Coordinates of C-alpha atoms in Angstrom, one line a residue:
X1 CA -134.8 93.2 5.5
X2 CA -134.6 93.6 8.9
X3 CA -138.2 93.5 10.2
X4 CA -138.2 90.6 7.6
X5 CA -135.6 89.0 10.1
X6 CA -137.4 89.8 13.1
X7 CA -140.5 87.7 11.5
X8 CA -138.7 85.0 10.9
X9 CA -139.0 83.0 14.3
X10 CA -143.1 83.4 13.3
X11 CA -142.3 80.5 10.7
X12 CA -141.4 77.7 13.7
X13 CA -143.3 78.0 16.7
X14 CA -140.7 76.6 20.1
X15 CA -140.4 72.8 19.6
X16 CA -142.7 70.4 21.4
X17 CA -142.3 67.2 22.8
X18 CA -144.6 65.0 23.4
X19 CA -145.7 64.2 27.2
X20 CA -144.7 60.7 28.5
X21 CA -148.3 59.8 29.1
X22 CA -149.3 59.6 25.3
X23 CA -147.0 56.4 25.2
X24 CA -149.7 54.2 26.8
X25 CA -152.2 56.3 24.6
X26 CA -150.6 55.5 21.5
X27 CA -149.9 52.1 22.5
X28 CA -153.9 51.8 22.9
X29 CA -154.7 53.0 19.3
X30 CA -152.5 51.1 17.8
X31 CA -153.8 47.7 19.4
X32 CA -157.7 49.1 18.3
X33 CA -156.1 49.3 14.9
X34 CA -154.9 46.0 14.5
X35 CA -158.1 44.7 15.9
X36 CA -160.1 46.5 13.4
X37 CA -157.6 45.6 10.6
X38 CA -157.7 41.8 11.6
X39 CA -161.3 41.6 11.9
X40 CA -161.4 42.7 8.1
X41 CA -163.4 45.7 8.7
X42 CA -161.0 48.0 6.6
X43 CA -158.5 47.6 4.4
X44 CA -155.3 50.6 4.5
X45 CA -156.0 53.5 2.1
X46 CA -154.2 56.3 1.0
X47 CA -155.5 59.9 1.7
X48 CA -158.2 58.4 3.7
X49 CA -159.3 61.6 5.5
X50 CA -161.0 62.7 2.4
X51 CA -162.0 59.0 0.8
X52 CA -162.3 56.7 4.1
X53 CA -166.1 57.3 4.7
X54 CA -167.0 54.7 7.6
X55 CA -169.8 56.3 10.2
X56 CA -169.3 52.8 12.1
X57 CA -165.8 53.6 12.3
X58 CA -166.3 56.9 13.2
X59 CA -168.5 56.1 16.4
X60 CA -166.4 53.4 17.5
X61 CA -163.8 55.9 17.7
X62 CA -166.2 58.1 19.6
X63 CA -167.1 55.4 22.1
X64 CA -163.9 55.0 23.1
X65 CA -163.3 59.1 23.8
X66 CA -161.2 59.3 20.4
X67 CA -163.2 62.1 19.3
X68 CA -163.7 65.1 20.5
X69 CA -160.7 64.9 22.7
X70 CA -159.9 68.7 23.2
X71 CA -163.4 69.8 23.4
X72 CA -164.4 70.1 27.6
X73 CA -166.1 67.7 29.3
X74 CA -169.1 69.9 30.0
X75 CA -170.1 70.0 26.2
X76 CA -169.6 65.7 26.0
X77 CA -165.8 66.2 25.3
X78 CA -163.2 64.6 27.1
X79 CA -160.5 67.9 28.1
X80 CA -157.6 66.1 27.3
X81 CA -154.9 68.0 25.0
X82 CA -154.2 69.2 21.5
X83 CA -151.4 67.1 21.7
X84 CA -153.1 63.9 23.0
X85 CA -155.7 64.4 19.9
X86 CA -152.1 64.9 18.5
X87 CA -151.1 61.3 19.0
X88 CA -154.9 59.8 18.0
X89 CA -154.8 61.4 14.8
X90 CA -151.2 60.5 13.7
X91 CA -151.6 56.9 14.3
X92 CA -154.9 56.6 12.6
X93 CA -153.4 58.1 9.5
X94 CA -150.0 56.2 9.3
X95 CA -152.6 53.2 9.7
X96 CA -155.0 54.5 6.3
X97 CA -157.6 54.3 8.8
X98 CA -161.0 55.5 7.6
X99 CA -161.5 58.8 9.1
X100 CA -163.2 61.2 6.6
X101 CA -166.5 61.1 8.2
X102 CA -165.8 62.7 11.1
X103 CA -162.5 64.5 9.9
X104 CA -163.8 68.3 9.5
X105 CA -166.5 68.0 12.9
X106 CA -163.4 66.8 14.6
X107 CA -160.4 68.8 13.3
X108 CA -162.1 72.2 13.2
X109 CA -165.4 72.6 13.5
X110 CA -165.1 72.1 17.6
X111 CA -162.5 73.9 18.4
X112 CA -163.9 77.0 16.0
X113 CA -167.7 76.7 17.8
X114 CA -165.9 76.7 20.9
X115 CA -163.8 79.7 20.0
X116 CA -167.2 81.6 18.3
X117 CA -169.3 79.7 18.4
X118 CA -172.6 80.3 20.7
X119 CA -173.6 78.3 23.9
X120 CA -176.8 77.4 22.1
X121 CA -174.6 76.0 19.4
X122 CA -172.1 74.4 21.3
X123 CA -174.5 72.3 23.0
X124 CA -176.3 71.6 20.1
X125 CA -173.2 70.5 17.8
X126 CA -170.2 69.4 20.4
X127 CA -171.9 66.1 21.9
X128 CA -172.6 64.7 18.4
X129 CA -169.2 65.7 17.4
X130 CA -167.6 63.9 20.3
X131 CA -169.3 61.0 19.8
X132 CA -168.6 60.8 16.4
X133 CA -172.1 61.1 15.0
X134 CA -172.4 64.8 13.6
X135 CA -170.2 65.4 10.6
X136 CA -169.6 68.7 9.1
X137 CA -168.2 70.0 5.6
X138 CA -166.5 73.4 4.8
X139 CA -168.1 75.8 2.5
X140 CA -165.1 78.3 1.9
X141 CA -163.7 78.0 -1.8
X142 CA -166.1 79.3 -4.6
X143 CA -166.1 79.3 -8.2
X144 CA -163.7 81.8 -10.3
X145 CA -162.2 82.4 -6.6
X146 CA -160.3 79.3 -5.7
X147 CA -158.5 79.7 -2.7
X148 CA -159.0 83.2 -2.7
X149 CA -161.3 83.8 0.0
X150 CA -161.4 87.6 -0.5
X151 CA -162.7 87.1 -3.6
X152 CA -166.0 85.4 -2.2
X153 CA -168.8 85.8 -4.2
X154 CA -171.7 83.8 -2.0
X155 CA -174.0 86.9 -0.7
X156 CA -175.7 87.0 2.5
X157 CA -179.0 89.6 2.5
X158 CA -180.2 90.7 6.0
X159 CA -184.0 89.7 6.0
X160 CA -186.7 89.1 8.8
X161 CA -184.8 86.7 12.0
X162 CA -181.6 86.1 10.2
X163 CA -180.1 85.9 6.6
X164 CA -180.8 84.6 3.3
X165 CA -177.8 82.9 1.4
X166 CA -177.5 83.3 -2.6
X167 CA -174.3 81.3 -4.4
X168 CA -172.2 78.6 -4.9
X169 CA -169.9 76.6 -3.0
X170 CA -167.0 74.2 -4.5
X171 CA -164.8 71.2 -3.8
X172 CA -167.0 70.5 -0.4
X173 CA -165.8 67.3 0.5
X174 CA -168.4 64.6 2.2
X175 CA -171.5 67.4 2.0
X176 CA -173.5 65.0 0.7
X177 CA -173.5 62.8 3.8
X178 CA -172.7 65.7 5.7
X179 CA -175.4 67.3 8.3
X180 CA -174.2 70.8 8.2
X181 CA -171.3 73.3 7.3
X182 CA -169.9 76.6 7.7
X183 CA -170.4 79.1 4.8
X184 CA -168.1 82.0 4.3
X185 CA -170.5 84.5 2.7
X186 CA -170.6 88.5 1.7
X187 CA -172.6 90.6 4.8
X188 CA -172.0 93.7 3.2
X189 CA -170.7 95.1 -0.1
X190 CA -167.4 94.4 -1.2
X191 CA -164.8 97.2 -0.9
X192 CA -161.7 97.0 -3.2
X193 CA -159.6 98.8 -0.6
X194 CA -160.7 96.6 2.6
X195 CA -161.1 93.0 0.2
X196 CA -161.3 90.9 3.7
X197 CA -164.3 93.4 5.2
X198 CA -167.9 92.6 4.9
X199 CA -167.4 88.7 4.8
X200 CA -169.3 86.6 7.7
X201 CA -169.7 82.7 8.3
X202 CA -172.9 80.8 9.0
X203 CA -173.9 77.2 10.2
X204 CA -176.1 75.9 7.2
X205 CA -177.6 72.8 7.9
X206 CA -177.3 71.0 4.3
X207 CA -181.0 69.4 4.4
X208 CA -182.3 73.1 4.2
X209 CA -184.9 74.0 1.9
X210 CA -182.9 75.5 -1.2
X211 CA -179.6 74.0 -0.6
X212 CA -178.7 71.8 -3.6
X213 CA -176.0 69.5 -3.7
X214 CA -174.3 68.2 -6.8
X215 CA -171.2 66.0 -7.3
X216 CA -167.6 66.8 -8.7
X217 CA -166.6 63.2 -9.5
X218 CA -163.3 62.3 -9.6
X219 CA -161.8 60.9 -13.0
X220 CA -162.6 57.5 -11.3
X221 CA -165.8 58.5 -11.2
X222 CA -165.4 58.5 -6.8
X223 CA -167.2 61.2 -5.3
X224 CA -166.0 62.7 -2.1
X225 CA -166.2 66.8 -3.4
X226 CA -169.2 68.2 -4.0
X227 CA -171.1 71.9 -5.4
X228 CA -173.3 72.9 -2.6
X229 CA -175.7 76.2 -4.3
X230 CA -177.8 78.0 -2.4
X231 CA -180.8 79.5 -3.5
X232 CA -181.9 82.1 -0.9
X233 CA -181.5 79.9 2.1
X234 CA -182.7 80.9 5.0
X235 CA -180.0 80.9 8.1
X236 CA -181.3 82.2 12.0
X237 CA -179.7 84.7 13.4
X238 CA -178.9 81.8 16.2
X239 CA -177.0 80.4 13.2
X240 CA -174.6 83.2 12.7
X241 CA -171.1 81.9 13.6
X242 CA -169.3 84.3 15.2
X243 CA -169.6 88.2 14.2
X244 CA -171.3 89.9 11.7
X245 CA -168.2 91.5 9.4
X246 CA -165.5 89.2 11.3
X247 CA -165.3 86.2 8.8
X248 CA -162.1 87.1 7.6
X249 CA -160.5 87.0 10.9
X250 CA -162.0 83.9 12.5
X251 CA -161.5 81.9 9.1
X252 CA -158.2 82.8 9.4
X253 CA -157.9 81.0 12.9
X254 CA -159.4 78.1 11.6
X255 CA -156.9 77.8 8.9
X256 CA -154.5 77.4 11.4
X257 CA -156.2 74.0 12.9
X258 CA -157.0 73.0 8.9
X259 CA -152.9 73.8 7.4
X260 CA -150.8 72.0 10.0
X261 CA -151.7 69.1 11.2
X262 CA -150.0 64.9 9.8
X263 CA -152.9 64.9 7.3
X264 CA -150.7 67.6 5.2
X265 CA -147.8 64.8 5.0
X266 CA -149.3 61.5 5.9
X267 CA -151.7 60.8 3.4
X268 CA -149.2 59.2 1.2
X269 CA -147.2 57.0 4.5
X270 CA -149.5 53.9 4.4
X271 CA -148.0 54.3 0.2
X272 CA -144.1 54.7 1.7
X273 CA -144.9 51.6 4.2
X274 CA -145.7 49.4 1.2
X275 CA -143.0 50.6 -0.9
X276 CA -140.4 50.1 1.7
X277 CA -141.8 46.3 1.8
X278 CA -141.7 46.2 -2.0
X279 CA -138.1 47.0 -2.0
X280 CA -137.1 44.8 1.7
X281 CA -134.0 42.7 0.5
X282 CA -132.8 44.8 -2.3
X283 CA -129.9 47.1 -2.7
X284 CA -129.9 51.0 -4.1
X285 CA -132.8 52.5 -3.1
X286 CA -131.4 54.0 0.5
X287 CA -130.6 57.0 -1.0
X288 CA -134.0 57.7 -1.9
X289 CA -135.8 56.1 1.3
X290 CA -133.5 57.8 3.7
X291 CA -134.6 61.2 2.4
X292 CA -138.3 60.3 2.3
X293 CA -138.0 59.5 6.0
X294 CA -135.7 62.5 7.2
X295 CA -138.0 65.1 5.4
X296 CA -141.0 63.0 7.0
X297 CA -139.3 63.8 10.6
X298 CA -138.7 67.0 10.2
X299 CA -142.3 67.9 9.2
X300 CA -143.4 66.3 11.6
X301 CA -141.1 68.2 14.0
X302 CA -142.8 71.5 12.6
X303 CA -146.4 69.9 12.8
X304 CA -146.2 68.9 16.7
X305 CA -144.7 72.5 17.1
X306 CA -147.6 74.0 15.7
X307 CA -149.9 71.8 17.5
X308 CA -147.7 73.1 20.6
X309 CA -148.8 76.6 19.7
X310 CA -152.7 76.0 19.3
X311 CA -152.3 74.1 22.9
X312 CA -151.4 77.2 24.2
X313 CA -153.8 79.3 23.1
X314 CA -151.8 80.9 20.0
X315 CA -153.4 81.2 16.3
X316 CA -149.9 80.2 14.2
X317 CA -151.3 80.8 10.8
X318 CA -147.4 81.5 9.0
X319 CA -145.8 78.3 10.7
X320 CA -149.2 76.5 9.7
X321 CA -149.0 77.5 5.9
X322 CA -145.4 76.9 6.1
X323 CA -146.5 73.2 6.9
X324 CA -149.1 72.8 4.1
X325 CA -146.9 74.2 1.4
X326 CA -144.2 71.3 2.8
X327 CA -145.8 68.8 3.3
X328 CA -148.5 68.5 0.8
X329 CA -145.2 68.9 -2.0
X330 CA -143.9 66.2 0.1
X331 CA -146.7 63.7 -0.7
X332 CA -146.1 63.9 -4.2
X333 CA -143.0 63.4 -4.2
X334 CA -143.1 60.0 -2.3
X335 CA -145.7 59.2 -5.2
X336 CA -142.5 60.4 -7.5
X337 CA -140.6 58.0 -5.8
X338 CA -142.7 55.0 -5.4
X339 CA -142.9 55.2 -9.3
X340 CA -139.0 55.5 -9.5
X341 CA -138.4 52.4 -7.7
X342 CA -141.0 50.0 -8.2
X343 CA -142.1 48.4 -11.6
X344 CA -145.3 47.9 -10.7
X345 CA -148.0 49.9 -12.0
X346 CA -151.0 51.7 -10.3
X347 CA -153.8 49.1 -10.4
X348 CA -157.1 51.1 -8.9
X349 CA -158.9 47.5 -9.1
X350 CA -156.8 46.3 -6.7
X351 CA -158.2 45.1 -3.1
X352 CA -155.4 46.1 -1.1
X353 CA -151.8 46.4 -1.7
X354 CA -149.0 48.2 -3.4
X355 CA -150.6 48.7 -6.3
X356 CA -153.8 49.9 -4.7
X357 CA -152.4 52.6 -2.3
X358 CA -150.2 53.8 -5.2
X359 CA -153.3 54.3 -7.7
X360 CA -155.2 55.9 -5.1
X361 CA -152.2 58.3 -4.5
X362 CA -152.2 58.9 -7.4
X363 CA -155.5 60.0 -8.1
X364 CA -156.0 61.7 -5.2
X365 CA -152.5 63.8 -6.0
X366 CA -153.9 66.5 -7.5
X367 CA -155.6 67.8 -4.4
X368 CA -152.6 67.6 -2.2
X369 CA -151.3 71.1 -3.2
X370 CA -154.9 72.7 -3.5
X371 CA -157.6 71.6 -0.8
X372 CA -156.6 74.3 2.4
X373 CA -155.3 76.6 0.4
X374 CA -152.9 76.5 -3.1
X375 CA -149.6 76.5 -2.4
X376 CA -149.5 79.7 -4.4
X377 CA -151.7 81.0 -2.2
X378 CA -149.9 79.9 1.2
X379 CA -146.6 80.7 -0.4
X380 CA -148.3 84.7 -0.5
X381 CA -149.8 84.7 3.0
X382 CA -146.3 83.3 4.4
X383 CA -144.4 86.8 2.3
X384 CA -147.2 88.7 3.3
X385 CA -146.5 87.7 6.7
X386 CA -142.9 88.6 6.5
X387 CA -143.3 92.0 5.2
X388 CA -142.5 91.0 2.0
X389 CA -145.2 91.9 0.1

């Protein structure tokens, strides 16, 4: 019980405040958005980091140095801060901006190339990432596996200049506009005492020969996920992300930029934001409002603390699946509450509007607890962590 204790502090990172400069920054943002949203050029979603495909929106953001923020200068980034991507992100997502094109490049898949990735592949991938023109999927989940990585399946062979890929990949949202991805595979036999050894990731380019990709509609028949199957793909060796055998540990960092950030409790706020207008002028509802909103804070208090912690260099993967568990159970339960307070029903028809966000919401629900991880899953990596299991 003790050491459990002592691990304790692991679960919130220091709190971190924002610097004074992101003020004008997020002042900036919030004038493009309004623009954009007066122009007609999108209309406010819900969970719009998996369902708002817009390339145009995407390089706009790029051209103005939205994108790509933390990634250096020499690489076509702009070296500003976790926390000034921070700001960018948050307020595109209160706003149901449409994001999902570039979401993955831009989230993870720059700072993981420029944690293992290769020079060659850095200046091959960053620049197009930055400018919001290279998109990226993840290839991590599997069938019969889940969220259990260590239970990957997808086999990698050692052949002549690199690897050849055998298996299927699940729930792979956007591969199907997507230019690439990051594939966790098996390198070397699985052993039952070592279940994270032998596992190795690899940048497949998804217009390779024997790549096949299928859709998982939605039940609205929407299709953002996708089965990606190889059959013996070919990857270089100059396509080997990171270290043979290290795939356990560097997906493991990534998970870290994936779990915590205001996508794991904001893809429901443009939802709360109409539902507080639905209910402006009547009485009895502040009981339930006021607790949407303080829960909202204080996740958002943990996210910026995490994001505190990856701006200085740390990996916090417990405080990080401490925010997914939260805040994706949070989403729903703004759904819950939407549904509590207001008559109206979910109209997916809809152009815009209560009705809209709230059948989007609730489509999209499902996914909230399992995309990143389960929250049974996170809910064992945060005892693990805490030497309880």
């Amino acid at each position: 019980m003790t050491a459990t204790l002592h691990r304790l502090p692991d679960l919130v990172p220091p709190p971190t405040e924002l610097p004074p400069r992101t003020a004008a920054l997020r002042a900036d943002v919030r004038a493009f958005l309004a623009e954009e949203q007066m122009a007609g050029r999108w209309t406010p979603r819900a969970d719009v980091w998996l369902s708002g495909w817009d390339e145009r929106f995407s390089r706009e953001l790029g051209r103005r140095g939205w994108l790509g923020m933390t990634i250096p200068k020499e690489y076509g980034g702009h070296g500003a801060s976790a926390l000034d991507r921070y700001v960018v992100t948050e307020e595109l997502l209160a706003a149901g901006a449409p994001v999902a094109a570039h979401w993955i490049a831009d989230r993870q898949i720059g700072p993981t190339l420029l944690r293992f990735g290769t020079e060659e592949q850095r200046q091959r991938f960053l620049p197009g990432i930055a400018r919001g023109e290279v998109y990226f999927g993840i290839g991590m989940s599997e069938p019969d596996a889940g969220s259990d990585l260590a239970a990957v399946r997808t086999r990698a062979d050692r052949v002549d200049g690199g690897w050849e890929l055998t298996g299927t990949k699940v729930w792979t949202s956007g591969a199907h506009h997507a230019h690439a991805f990051f594939a966790l595979a098996r390198s070397a036999p699985r052993d039952e005492r070592h279940r994270h050894a032998g596992l190795s990731q690899f940048i497949v380019l998804l217009d390779a020969p024997g790549v096949q990709i299928r859709p998982i509609p939605l039940l609205t028949g929407a299709h953002h996920f996708n089965e990606v199957v190889f059959d013996r793909v070919f990857v270089p060796d100059d396509m080997v992300l990171g270290e043979i055998g290290a795939g356990w540990k560097q997906v493991t960092s990534e998970l870290a930029f994936e779990r915590s950030g205001p996508e794991r409790f904001l893809s429901t706020f443009p939802l709360l934001v109409a539902l507080v207008g639905e209910l402006a002028g009547s009485a009895g509802a502040e009981r339930e409002i006021g607790g949407l909103v303080a829960r909202l804070w204080t996740l958002r208090r943990m996210s910026l603390a995490v994001a505190g912690s990856l701006e200085s260099g740390e990996a916090p993967e417990l405080a990080a699946a401490v925010v997914k568990e939260l805040g994706t159970r949070y989403e729903n339960e703004v759904i819950d509450v939407a549904r509590l307070l207001v008559t109206t029903p979910p109209d997916p028809g809809a152009e815009a509007g209560f009705a809209r966000l709230l059948a989007d919401a609730v489509l999209h629900a499902p996914g909230f607890t399992l995309r990143g991880g389960t929250n049974e899953v996170l809910r064992g990596i945060v005892a693990r962590g805490l030497g309880l299991r």
